[in-house]
CSV table of C-alpha atoms and ligand atoms in Angstrom, one decimal:
chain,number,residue,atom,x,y,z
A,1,UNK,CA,0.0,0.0,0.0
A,2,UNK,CA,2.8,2.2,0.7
A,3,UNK,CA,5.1,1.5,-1.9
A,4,UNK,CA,3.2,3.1,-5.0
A,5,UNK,CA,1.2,6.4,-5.7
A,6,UNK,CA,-0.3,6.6,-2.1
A,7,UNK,CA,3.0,6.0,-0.1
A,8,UNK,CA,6.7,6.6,-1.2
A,9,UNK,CA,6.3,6.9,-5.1
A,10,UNK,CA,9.1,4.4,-5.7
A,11,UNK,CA,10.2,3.9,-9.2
A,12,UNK,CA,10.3,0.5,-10.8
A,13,UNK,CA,14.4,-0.1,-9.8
A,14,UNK,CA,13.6,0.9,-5.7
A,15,UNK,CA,10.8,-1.6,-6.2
A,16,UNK,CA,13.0,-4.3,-7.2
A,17,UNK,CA,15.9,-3.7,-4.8
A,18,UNK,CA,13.2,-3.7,-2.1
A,19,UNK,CA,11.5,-6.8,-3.1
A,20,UNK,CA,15.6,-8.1,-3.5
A,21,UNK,CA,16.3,-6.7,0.3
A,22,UNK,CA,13.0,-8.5,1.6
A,23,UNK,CA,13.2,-12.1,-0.1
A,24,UNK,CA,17.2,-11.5,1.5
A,25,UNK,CA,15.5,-11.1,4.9
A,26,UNK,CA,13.3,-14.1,4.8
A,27,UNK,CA,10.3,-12.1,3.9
A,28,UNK,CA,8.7,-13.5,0.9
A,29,UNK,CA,5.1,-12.3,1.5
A,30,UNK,CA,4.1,-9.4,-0.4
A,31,UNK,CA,0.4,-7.9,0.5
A,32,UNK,CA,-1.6,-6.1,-1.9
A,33,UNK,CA,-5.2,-4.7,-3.0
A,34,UNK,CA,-6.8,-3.8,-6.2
A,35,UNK,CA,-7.4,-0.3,-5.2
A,36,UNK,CA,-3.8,0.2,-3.5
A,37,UNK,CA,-2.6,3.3,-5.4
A,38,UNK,CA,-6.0,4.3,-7.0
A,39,UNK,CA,-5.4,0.7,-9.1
A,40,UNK,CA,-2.1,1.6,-9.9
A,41,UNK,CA,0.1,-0.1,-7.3
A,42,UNK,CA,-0.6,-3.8,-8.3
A,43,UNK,CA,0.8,-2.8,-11.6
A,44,UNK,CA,3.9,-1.1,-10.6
A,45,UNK,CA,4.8,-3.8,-8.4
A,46,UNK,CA,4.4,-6.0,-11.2
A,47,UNK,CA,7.0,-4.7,-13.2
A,48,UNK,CA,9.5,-4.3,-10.7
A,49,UNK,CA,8.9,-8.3,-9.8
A,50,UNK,CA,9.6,-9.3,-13.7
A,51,UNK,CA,12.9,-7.1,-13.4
A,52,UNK,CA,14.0,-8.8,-10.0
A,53,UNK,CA,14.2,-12.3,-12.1
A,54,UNK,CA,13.1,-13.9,-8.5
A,55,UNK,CA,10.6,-17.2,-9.6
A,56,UNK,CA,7.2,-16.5,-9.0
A,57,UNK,CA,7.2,-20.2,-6.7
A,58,UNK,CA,9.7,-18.6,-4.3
A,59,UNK,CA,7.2,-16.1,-3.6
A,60,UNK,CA,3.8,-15.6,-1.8
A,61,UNK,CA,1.4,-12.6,-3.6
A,62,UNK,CA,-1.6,-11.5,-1.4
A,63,UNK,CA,-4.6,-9.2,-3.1
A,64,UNK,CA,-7.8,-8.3,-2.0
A,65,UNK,CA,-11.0,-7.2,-4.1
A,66,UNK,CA,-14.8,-5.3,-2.8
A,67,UNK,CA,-14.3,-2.3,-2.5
A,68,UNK,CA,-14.8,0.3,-5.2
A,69,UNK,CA,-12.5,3.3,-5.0
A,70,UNK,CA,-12.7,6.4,-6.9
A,71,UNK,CA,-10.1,7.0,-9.6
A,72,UNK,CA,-9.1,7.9,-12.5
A,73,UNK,CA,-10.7,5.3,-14.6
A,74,UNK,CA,-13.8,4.8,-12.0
A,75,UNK,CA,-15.7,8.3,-11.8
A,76,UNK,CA,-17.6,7.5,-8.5
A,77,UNK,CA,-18.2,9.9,-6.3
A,78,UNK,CA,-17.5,7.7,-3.0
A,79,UNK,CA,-15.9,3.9,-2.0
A,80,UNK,CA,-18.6,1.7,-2.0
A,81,UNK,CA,-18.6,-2.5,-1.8
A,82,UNK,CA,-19.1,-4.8,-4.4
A,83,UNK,CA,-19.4,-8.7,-3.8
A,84,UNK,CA,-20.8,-10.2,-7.0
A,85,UNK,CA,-19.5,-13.6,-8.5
A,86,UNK,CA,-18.7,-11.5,-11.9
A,87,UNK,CA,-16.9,-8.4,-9.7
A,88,UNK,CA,-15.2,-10.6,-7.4
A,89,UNK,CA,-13.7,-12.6,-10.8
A,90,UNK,CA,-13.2,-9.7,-13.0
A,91,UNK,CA,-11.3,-8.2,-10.2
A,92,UNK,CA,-8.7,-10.6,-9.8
A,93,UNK,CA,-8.3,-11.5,-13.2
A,94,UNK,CA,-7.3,-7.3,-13.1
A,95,UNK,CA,-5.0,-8.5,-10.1
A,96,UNK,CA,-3.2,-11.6,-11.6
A,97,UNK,CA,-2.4,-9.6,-15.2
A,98,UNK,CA,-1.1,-6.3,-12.9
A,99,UNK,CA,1.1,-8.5,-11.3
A,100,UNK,CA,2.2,-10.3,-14.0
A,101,UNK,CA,1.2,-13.5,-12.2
A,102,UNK,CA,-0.8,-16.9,-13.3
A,103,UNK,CA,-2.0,-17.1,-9.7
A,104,UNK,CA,-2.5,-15.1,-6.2
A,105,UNK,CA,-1.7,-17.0,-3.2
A,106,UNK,CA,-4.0,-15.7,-1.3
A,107,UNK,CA,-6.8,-13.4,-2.1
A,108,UNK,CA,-8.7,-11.4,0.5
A,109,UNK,CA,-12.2,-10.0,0.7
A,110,UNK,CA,-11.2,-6.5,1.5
A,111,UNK,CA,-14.0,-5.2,3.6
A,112,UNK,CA,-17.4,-7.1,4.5
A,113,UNK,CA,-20.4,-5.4,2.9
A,114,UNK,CA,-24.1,-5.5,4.0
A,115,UNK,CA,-25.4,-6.4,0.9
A,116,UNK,CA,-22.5,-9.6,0.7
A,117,UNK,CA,-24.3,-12.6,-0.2
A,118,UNK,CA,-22.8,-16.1,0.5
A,119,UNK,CA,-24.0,-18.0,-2.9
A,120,UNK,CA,-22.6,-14.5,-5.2
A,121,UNK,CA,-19.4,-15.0,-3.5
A,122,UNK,CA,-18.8,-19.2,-2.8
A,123,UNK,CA,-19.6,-19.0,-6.3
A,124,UNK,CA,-17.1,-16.9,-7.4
A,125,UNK,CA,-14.5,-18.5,-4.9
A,126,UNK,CA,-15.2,-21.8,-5.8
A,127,UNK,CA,-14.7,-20.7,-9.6
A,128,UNK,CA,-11.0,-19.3,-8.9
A,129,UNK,CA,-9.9,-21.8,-7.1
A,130,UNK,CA,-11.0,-24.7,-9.7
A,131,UNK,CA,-9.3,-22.7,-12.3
A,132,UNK,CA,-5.9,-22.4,-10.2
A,133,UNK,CA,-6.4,-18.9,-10.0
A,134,UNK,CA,-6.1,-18.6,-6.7
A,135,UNK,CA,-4.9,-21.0,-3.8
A,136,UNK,CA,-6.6,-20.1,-1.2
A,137,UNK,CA,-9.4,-17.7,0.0
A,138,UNK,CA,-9.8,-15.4,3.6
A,139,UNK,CA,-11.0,-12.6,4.3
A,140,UNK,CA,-9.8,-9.0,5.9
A,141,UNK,CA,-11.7,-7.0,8.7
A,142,UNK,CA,-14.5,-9.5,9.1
A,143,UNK,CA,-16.5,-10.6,12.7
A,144,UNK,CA,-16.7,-13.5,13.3
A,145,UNK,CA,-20.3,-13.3,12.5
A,146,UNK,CA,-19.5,-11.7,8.7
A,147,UNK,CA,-17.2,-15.1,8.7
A,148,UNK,CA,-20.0,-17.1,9.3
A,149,UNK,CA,-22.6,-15.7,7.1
A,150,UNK,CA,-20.4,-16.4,4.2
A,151,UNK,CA,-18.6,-19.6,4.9
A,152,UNK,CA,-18.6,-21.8,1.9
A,153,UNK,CA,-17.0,-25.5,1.1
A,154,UNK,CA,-13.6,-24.0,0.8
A,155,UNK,CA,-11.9,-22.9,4.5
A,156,UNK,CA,-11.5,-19.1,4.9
A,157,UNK,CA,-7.8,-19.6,5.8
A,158,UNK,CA,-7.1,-16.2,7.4
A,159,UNK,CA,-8.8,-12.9,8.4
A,160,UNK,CA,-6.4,-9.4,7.9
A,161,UNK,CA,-7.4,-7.4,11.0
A,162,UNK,CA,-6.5,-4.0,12.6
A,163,UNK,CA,-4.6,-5.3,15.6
A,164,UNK,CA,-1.3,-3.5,17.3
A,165,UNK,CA,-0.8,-2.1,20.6
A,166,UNK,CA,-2.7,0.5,20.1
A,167,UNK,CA,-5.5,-1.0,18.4
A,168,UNK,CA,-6.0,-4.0,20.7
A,169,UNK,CA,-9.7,-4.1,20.7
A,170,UNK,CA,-9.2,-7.9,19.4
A,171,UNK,CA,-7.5,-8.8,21.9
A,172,UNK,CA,-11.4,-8.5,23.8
A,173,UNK,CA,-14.1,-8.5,21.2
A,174,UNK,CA,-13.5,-12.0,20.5
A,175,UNK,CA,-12.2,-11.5,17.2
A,176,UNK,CA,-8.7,-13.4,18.4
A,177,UNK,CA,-10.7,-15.9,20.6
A,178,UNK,CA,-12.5,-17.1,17.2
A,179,UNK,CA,-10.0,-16.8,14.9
A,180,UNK,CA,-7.8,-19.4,17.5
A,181,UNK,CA,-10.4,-21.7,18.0
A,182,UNK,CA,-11.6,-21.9,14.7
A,183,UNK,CA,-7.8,-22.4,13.5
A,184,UNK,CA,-8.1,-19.6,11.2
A,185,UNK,CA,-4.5,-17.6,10.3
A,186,UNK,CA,-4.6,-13.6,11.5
A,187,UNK,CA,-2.6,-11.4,10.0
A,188,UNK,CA,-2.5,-7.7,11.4
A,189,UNK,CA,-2.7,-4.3,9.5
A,190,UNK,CA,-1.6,-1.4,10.8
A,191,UNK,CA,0.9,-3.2,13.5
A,192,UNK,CA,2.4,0.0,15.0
A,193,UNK,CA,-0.9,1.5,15.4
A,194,UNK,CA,-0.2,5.0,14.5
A,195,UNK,CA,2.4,5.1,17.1
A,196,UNK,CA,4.9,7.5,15.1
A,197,UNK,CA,2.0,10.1,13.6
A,198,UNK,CA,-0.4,10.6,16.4
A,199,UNK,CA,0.6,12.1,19.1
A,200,UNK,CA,-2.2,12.3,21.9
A,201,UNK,CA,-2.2,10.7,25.8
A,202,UNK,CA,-2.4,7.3,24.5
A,203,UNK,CA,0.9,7.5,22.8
A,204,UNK,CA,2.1,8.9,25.3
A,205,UNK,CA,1.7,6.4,28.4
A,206,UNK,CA,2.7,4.2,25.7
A,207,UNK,CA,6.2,5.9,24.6
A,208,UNK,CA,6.8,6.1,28.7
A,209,UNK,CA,6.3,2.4,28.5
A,210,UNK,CA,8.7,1.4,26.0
A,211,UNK,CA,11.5,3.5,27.3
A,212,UNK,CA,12.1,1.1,30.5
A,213,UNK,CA,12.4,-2.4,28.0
A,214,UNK,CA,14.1,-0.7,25.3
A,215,UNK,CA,17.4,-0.3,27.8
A,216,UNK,CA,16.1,-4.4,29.4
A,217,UNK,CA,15.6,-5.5,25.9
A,218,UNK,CA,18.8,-3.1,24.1
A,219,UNK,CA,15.9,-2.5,21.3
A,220,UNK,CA,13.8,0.4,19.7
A,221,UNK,CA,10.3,1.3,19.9
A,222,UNK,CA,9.0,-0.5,17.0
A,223,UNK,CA,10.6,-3.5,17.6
A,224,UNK,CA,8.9,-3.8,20.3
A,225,UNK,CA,5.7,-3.0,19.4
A,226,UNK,CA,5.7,-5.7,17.1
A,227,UNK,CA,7.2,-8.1,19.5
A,228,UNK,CA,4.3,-7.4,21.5
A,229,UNK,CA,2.0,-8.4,19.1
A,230,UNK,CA,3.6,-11.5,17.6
A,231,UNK,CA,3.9,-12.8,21.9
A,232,UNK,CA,0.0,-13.1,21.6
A,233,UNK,CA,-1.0,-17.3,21.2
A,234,UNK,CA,-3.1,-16.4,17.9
A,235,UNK,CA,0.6,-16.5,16.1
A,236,UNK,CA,-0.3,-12.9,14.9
A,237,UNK,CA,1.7,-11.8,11.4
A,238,UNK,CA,1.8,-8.6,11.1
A,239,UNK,CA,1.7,-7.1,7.7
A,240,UNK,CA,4.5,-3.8,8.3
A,241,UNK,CA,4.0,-0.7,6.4
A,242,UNK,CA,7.2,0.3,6.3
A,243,UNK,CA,9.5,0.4,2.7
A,244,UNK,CA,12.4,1.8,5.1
A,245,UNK,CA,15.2,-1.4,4.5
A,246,UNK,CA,16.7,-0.9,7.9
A,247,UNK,CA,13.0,-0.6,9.5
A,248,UNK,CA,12.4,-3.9,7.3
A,249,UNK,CA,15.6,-5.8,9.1
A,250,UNK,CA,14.5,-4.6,12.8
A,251,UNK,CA,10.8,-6.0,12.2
A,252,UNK,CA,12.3,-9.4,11.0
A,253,UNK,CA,14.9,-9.4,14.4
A,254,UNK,CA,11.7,-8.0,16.4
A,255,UNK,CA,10.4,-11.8,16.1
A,256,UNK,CA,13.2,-12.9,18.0
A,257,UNK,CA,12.3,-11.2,21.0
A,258,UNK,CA,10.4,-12.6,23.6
A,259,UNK,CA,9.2,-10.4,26.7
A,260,UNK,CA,8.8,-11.4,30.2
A,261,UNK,CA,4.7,-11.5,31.1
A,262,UNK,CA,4.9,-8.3,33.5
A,263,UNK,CA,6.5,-6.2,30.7
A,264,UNK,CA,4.4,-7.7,28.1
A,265,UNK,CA,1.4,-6.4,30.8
A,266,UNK,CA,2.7,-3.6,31.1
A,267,UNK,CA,2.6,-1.9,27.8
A,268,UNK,CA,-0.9,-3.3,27.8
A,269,UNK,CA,-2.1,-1.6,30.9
A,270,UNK,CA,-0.2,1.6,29.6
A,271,UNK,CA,-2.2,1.5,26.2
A,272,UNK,CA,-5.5,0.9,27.9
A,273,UNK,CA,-5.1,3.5,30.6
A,274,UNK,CA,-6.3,1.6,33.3
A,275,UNK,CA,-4.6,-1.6,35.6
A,276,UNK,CA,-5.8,-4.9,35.1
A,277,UNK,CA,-9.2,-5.4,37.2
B,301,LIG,N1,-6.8,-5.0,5.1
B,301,LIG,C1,-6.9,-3.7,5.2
B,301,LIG,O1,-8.0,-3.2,5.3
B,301,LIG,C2,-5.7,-2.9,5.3
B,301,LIG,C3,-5.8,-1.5,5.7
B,301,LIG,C4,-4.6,-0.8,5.8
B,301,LIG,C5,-3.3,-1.4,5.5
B,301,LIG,N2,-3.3,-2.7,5.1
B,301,LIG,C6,-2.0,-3.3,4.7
B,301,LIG,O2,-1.2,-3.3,5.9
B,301,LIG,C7,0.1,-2.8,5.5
B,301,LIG,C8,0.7,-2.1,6.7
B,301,LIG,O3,-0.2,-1.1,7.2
B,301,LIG,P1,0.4,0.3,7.8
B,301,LIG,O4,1.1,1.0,6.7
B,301,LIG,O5,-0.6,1.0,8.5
B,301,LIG,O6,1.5,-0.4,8.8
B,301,LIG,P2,2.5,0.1,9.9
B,301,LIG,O7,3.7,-0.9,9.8
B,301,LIG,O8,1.8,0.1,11.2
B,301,LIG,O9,2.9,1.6,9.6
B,301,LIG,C9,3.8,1.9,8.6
B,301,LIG,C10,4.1,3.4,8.6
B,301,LIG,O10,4.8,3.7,9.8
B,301,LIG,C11,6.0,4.3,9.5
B,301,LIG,N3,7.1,3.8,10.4
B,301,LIG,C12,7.4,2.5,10.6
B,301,LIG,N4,8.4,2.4,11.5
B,301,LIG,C13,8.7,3.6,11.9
B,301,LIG,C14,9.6,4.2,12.8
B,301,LIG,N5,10.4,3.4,13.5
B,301,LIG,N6,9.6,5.5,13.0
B,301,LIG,C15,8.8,6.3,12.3
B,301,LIG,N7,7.9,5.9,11.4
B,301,LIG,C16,7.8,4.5,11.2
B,301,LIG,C17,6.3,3.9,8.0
B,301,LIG,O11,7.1,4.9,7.4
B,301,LIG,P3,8.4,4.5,6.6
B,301,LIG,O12,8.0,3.8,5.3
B,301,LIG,O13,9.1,5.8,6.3
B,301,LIG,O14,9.2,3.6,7.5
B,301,LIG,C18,4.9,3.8,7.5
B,301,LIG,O15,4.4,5.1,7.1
B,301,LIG,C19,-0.2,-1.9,4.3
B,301,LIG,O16,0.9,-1.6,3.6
B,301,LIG,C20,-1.3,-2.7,3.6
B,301,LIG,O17,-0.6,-3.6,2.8
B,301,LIG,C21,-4.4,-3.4,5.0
């Protein structure tokens, strides 16, 4: 989402060297949307992935379709959903040829609609998956009630969720507690939260937090951040923003840390405001 139009503007040879520095890293996961740069990110990405010469196998592509965004080439005045069997196909057919890719690894739902309906969209699933389009189907900022309305034959393998420190609503609403017991894959957007462009009391009891386990843990903020939110049993991936290489390396060693329960607690109760009961 960041790379393209709506984030850092990179041009086709920064794309490359950054999908290079990631595969290097161990990070072979690459998360996209239609609508990511007003539909022009897929297709940037795509040609910087033909220049890198990496095999498509060694890789893992992620897209999502549903919503409609206003752009250049779709005069609407607004986003709005769209969850038909034809929309849903049409859109990552647009995906695969952007990418310059047979198949997606994963595609997403991007956002659940109200007017989603289960047959319109098994149908369309079903369809990509018997054609290898796809290999496999979830879903992104669902309930676990939108997850059962539309569960098909095929398993919805994971749900992308806001989740972070910051955001840990999650953690409480149950979203976690189903995703775990249903043995479905989270991956979290958003895994710093903000923390570096809002600054309000929140951050702030947060930031006071941190400072403490950076000198314990001889790490930066972000690191721990997302070590906080990989600790969490539901084996939470989070999906980083960031297209800084050095940023990229520190998230990847930020796996390896493993904080002791009262600190782990403790940049809980400081994001909540309020001591455990
Ligand atoms: N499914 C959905 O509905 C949905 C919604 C939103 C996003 N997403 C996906 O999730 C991905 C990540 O979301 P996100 O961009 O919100 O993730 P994030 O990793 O929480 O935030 C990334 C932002 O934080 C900045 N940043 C990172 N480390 C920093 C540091 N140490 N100091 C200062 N700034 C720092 C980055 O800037 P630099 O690049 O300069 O480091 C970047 O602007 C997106 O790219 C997209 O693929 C999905």
């Amino acid at each position: 989402m960041n790379w393209g139009v709506w984030g850092k503007q990179l041009d086709t040879p920064s794309m490359a060297s950054l999908i290079h520095a990631c595969v290097d890293l161990g990070i072979r996961s690459f998360d996209h949307a239609d609508i990511y740069g007003g539909y022009t990110t897929e297709e940037d990405f795509g040609k910087a992935f033909v220049e890198t010469k990496i095999t498509r196998e060694s890789l893992c592509f992620i897209s999502k379709c549903g919503i409609q965004f206003p752009s250049k080439n779709r005069p609407i005045l607004f986003n709005y959903y769209t969850y038909t069997k034809d929309y849903i196909i049409k859109q990552v057919e647009c995906s695969l040829k952007n990418l310059k890719t047979d198949y997606l690894d994963l595609l997403l739902l991007h956002r659940p609609s109200p007017l989603m309906q289960a047959d319109q969209i098994n149908g369309a699933i079903d369809q990509l998956l018997d054609q290898g389009k796809i290999k496999a189907f979830g879903v992104s900022n669902f309930t676990p009630s939108q997850i059962a309305l539309i569960k098909g034959q095929h398993p919805i393998v994971f749900n992308q969720i806001e989740c972070s420190l910051v955001h840990h609503q999650p953690l409480y609403d149950g979203t976690l507690d189903y995703l775990t017991s249903n043995k479905m894959g989270v991956m979290a957007w958003g895994p710093l939260g903000n923390f570096f462009s809002d600054k309000n009391e929140q951050q702030k009891r947060i930031q006071k937090s941190l400072k403490p386990l950076m000198e314990k843990y001889k790490v930066e903020q972000d690191e721990l951040l997302l070590a906080w939110l990989m600790q969490h049993p539901a084996h939470i991936y989070p999906v980083i923003g960031t297209t800084d290489k050095n940023r990229i390396k520190k998230s990847v060693k930020a796996a390896e840390i493993k904080l002791e329960e009262i600190d782990w607690f403790s940049l809980l109760v400081a994001s909540q405001g309020h001591k455990m009961p």
